Structure formats: structure tokens, C-alpha cells
Amino acid sequence: LDNGEKIYLAYEVILKNGLRKGVEISESHFHLLITENQKYFIKKKAYNYLGKRIHSAYELRTKLLRKKYDSGLINEIIDELKIGKYVDDSKFAEIFTEEKIRLKSWGKTKLKSELAKRGITSDIISNVLLEIFPLELEEFELAFQLAEKKFDSLKSRNLEKRKLVQKMYSFLLSKGYNFDISKKVVEKLLSFSIDEELS
């Protein structure tokens, strides 16, 4: 600049604005260039995160804020990414849910909690879970398959019935299955009524 000060702009910003040596820049144009430059680097960082895995809007915003970028510019970039379908909370919730069921056999309760932590709205959560678990029977079957594996690992320990039931309950609840489903699964697996046997 005329006063000897230097500013460093991304090459893409220079090209976009047709800058060349000797061109005069008004004060308003100068501030526009600074803003565009900041947005360029925010978007570049956002694409870097998205290139590694899909993110919810909340996750992406949180990571960009940690980099000390301007919050208003971050919101603008995320809005642009939503329009371009690079950020889509519904798609994120669907992929996240299917992955956690496939790899960790999580139930509805845990899925709801973990999706909410990632900024997913209750409407999106309900829609995704209804699509994946249209019937309670499907969640029960998933829980039962998971419980069978756990039961096999516990059988050799010769635990008393009460202790065995408690461990099975704790395991299923920790995986995000509610009390009713956990009870039905344990009763079917152990072939007795918990209320009658343990009362």
C-alpha cells in the first residue's frame, strides 16, 4: 500500500477482483477485500473438515469458531454450504444413525442423545429414527442380537441369576435401549419373567 503497509490476499481473491499492480483501491473496496479474504479461508477450512467426514452444521460451526474466525462470516459460509448441500443435517443424522447401529448397535435413546449433542433438531431426529425403526419390533430384534453376544460372554462366569440380569440390563441401557425393550429382551433371552423371578 502507499503507506508501506502490506496485506496478504489469497490468489483466488486477487483474480476474482481483477487486482494488479498500481490499481487504486477505495476504502470500501479495501474492506470488501479483507472480508472476502477471510471468507475464502473459512470456506477452505470448512471444506477441509468436510473432506474428512460429513459434519452437522453445529459441529462445523463449533470447529470454525475454535479457529477464532468471525462468527458472522462463519454463519454466512455455513448458509452457503447448506444451499450447495455440502452441509445437510438430515443427511448427517441418517448417516450417523446407520453407522452407529451397524458398528455399535446403539438403541433409540442413545441415538437421540448423541444426535442432539451434535445440534440436530428434534424434528429431524424423530424423522430419521422413524425411518430406520418404523416398528418397535425392529429395535427389539437389534437389541436381542446384541444381548445374545453379551450373554454368551457372561455364561462362563457362573453368575447368580440376579447378578446376570443386572449386568444384562446395564449393558442394554448403556447402548441406548429403553427399559421396556431391555426387559423384554432379557426375559426372552433367559426364558423367565423378571418380575416373578426377582420379586
Short mmCIF file of C-alpha atoms in Angstrom, two decimals:
data_model
loop_
_atom_site.label_atom_id
_atom_site.label_comp_id
_atom_site.label_asym_id
_atom_site.label_seq_id
_atom_site.Cartn_x
_atom_site.Cartn_y
_atom_site.Cartn_z
CA LEU A 1 0.00 0.00 0.00
CA ASP A 2 1.05 3.68 -0.37
CA ASN A 3 1.83 3.90 3.35
CA GLY A 4 4.16 0.90 3.14
CA GLU A 5 1.73 -1.43 4.87
CA LYS A 6 1.25 -4.89 3.35
CA ILE A 7 -1.83 -7.09 3.17
CA TYR A 8 -1.77 -10.71 2.10
CA LEU A 9 -4.65 -11.95 -0.02
CA ALA A 10 -5.45 -15.41 -1.37
CA TYR A 11 -4.60 -15.72 -5.06
CA GLU A 12 -8.23 -16.58 -5.81
CA VAL A 13 -9.40 -13.31 -4.19
CA ILE A 14 -6.89 -11.32 -6.27
CA LEU A 15 -8.09 -12.95 -9.50
CA LYS A 16 -11.78 -12.55 -8.62
CA ASN A 17 -11.34 -8.81 -8.03
CA GLY A 18 -9.03 -8.16 -11.00
CA LEU A 19 -6.29 -6.70 -8.83
CA ARG A 20 -2.97 -5.76 -10.38
CA LYS A 21 0.00 -3.60 -9.55
CA GLY A 22 -0.77 0.11 -9.46
CA VAL A 23 -4.55 -0.24 -9.17
CA GLU A 24 -6.12 2.20 -6.72
CA ILE A 25 -8.34 0.69 -4.06
CA SER A 26 -11.04 2.72 -2.31
CA GLU A 27 -11.55 2.30 1.42
CA SER A 28 -14.83 0.45 0.88
CA HIS A 29 -13.19 -1.85 -1.67
CA PHE A 30 -10.32 -2.43 0.74
CA HIS A 31 -12.70 -3.61 3.50
CA LEU A 32 -14.53 -5.78 0.97
CA LEU A 33 -11.25 -7.44 0.00
CA ILE A 34 -10.40 -8.14 3.65
CA THR A 35 -13.85 -9.70 4.21
CA GLU A 36 -13.65 -11.81 1.04
CA ASN A 37 -10.20 -12.98 2.04
CA GLN A 38 -11.44 -14.06 5.48
CA LYS A 39 -14.41 -15.88 3.92
CA TYR A 40 -12.10 -17.63 1.48
CA PHE A 41 -10.01 -19.11 4.30
CA ILE A 42 -13.06 -20.00 6.40
CA LYS A 43 -14.57 -21.86 3.44
CA LYS A 44 -11.25 -23.56 2.71
CA LYS A 45 -11.03 -24.79 6.31
CA ALA A 46 -14.69 -25.91 6.20
CA TYR A 47 -14.07 -27.95 3.04
CA ASN A 48 -11.04 -29.46 4.75
CA TYR A 49 -13.22 -30.67 7.64
CA LEU A 50 -15.97 -31.89 5.31
CA GLY A 51 -13.44 -33.76 3.20
CA LYS A 52 -12.61 -35.96 6.19
CA ARG A 53 -16.21 -36.80 7.14
CA ILE A 54 -19.74 -35.42 7.00
CA HIS A 55 -20.48 -32.80 9.70
CA SER A 56 -23.64 -31.31 11.14
CA ALA A 57 -23.93 -27.52 10.88
CA TYR A 58 -23.39 -27.27 14.65
CA GLU A 59 -20.23 -29.39 14.57
CA LEU A 60 -18.78 -27.39 11.69
CA ARG A 61 -19.62 -24.05 13.30
CA THR A 62 -18.04 -25.16 16.59
CA LYS A 63 -14.79 -26.22 14.90
CA LEU A 64 -14.54 -22.99 12.90
CA LEU A 65 -15.20 -20.87 15.99
CA ARG A 66 -12.29 -22.62 17.70
CA LYS A 67 -10.09 -21.25 14.92
CA LYS A 68 -11.10 -17.72 16.04
CA TYR A 69 -12.83 -16.85 12.76
CA ASP A 70 -15.55 -14.19 12.81
CA SER A 71 -18.85 -15.78 13.88
CA GLY A 72 -20.92 -13.72 11.41
CA LEU A 73 -18.74 -14.80 8.49
CA ILE A 74 -18.87 -18.41 9.69
CA ASN A 75 -22.67 -18.29 9.61
CA GLU A 76 -22.58 -16.87 6.07
CA ILE A 77 -20.29 -19.66 4.89
CA ILE A 78 -22.40 -22.37 6.54
CA ASP A 79 -25.53 -20.93 4.90
CA GLU A 80 -23.74 -21.10 1.53
CA LEU A 81 -22.68 -24.68 2.21
CA LYS A 82 -26.26 -25.61 3.11
CA ILE A 83 -27.51 -24.19 -0.19
CA GLY A 84 -24.87 -26.23 -2.01
CA LYS A 85 -25.87 -29.35 0.02
CA TYR A 86 -22.36 -29.66 1.43
CA VAL A 87 -23.95 -29.33 4.88
CA ASP A 88 -27.23 -31.17 5.40
CA ASP A 89 -28.32 -32.02 8.94
CA SER A 90 -30.91 -34.56 7.76
CA LYS A 91 -28.33 -36.44 5.71
CA PHE A 92 -25.83 -36.22 8.58
CA ALA A 93 -28.39 -37.66 11.04
CA GLU A 94 -29.22 -40.50 8.68
CA ILE A 95 -25.58 -41.48 8.05
CA PHE A 96 -24.63 -41.06 11.73
CA THR A 97 -27.56 -43.22 12.88
CA GLU A 98 -26.98 -46.01 10.37
CA GLU A 99 -23.26 -46.08 11.20
CA LYS A 100 -23.78 -46.26 14.97
CA ILE A 101 -26.36 -49.03 14.58
CA ARG A 102 -24.11 -51.00 12.23
CA LEU A 103 -20.87 -50.58 14.20
CA LYS A 104 -22.08 -50.20 17.81
CA SER A 105 -25.71 -51.44 17.83
CA TRP A 106 -26.95 -48.29 19.58
CA GLY A 107 -30.63 -48.01 20.51
CA LYS A 108 -33.01 -45.06 20.12
CA THR A 109 -32.30 -43.42 23.47
CA LYS A 110 -28.55 -43.15 22.92
CA LEU A 111 -29.01 -42.12 19.28
CA LYS A 112 -31.39 -39.31 20.30
CA SER A 113 -28.94 -38.07 22.91
CA GLU A 114 -25.88 -38.17 20.65
CA LEU A 115 -27.68 -36.52 17.72
CA ALA A 116 -28.94 -33.73 19.99
CA LYS A 117 -25.37 -33.12 21.19
CA ARG A 118 -24.46 -32.51 17.55
CA GLY A 119 -27.12 -29.85 17.15
CA ILE A 120 -29.69 -31.92 15.27
CA THR A 121 -33.27 -30.69 15.80
CA SER A 122 -35.87 -32.93 17.43
CA ASP A 123 -37.92 -32.98 14.22
CA ILE A 124 -35.02 -34.34 12.17
CA ILE A 125 -34.17 -36.88 14.90
CA SER A 126 -37.77 -38.13 15.02
CA ASN A 127 -38.00 -38.45 11.24
CA VAL A 128 -34.71 -40.32 10.92
CA LEU A 129 -35.48 -42.75 13.76
CA LEU A 130 -38.98 -43.37 12.42
CA GLU A 131 -37.49 -44.18 9.02
CA ILE A 132 -34.90 -46.56 10.46
CA PHE A 133 -37.11 -48.04 13.23
CA PRO A 134 -40.63 -47.96 11.72
CA LEU A 135 -41.68 -50.66 14.18
CA GLU A 136 -40.66 -51.30 17.79
CA LEU A 137 -40.10 -54.91 16.73
CA GLU A 138 -37.06 -53.90 14.66
CA GLU A 139 -35.39 -52.18 17.63
CA PHE A 140 -36.22 -55.21 19.80
CA GLU A 141 -34.57 -57.57 17.30
CA LEU A 142 -31.46 -55.42 17.14
CA ALA A 143 -31.29 -55.33 20.95
CA PHE A 144 -31.82 -59.09 21.17
CA GLN A 145 -28.97 -59.84 18.72
CA LEU A 146 -26.69 -57.59 20.76
CA ALA A 147 -27.79 -59.15 24.07
CA GLU A 148 -27.14 -62.68 22.78
CA LYS A 149 -23.48 -61.84 22.19
CA LYS A 150 -23.17 -60.30 25.65
CA PHE A 151 -24.95 -63.26 27.26
CA ASP A 152 -22.51 -65.69 25.62
CA SER A 153 -19.59 -63.81 27.16
CA LEU A 154 -21.22 -63.86 30.62
CA LYS A 155 -22.35 -67.51 30.74
CA SER A 156 -18.91 -68.85 31.56
CA ARG A 157 -18.70 -66.67 34.68
CA ASN A 158 -21.36 -68.68 36.56
CA LEU A 159 -23.11 -65.58 37.88
CA GLU A 160 -26.21 -65.88 40.05
CA LYS A 161 -29.43 -65.05 38.19
CA ARG A 162 -29.96 -61.63 39.82
CA LYS A 163 -26.40 -60.52 39.02
CA LEU A 164 -26.70 -61.79 35.47
CA VAL A 165 -29.95 -59.90 34.91
CA GLN A 166 -28.46 -56.70 36.35
CA LYS A 167 -25.46 -56.92 34.04
CA MET A 168 -27.65 -57.55 31.01
CA TYR A 169 -29.88 -54.62 31.93
CA SER A 170 -26.93 -52.26 32.43
CA PHE A 171 -25.41 -53.33 29.15
CA LEU A 172 -28.58 -52.74 27.11
CA LEU A 173 -29.35 -49.43 28.80
CA SER A 174 -25.79 -48.22 28.13
CA LYS A 175 -26.35 -48.98 24.45
CA GLY A 176 -29.40 -46.74 24.41
CA TYR A 177 -32.29 -49.19 24.67
CA ASN A 178 -35.18 -48.15 26.90
CA PHE A 179 -36.34 -50.06 29.98
CA ASP A 180 -39.27 -51.82 28.32
CA ILE A 181 -37.26 -53.19 25.41
CA SER A 182 -34.39 -54.17 27.71
CA LYS A 183 -36.80 -56.06 29.96
CA LYS A 184 -38.43 -57.93 27.06
CA VAL A 185 -35.04 -58.86 25.63
CA VAL A 186 -33.67 -60.18 28.93
CA GLU A 187 -36.86 -62.13 29.66
CA LYS A 188 -36.81 -63.76 26.24
CA LEU A 189 -33.11 -64.48 26.44
CA LEU A 190 -33.31 -66.04 29.90
CA SER A 191 -36.80 -67.52 29.32
CA PHE A 192 -38.46 -66.31 32.51
CA SER A 193 -40.46 -63.37 33.85
CA ILE A 194 -38.15 -60.96 35.63
CA ASP A 195 -40.93 -59.60 37.85
CA GLU A 196 -41.80 -63.10 39.11
CA GLU A 197 -38.27 -64.47 39.45
CA LEU A 198 -36.66 -61.45 41.12
CA SER A 199 -39.54 -60.08 43.21
#
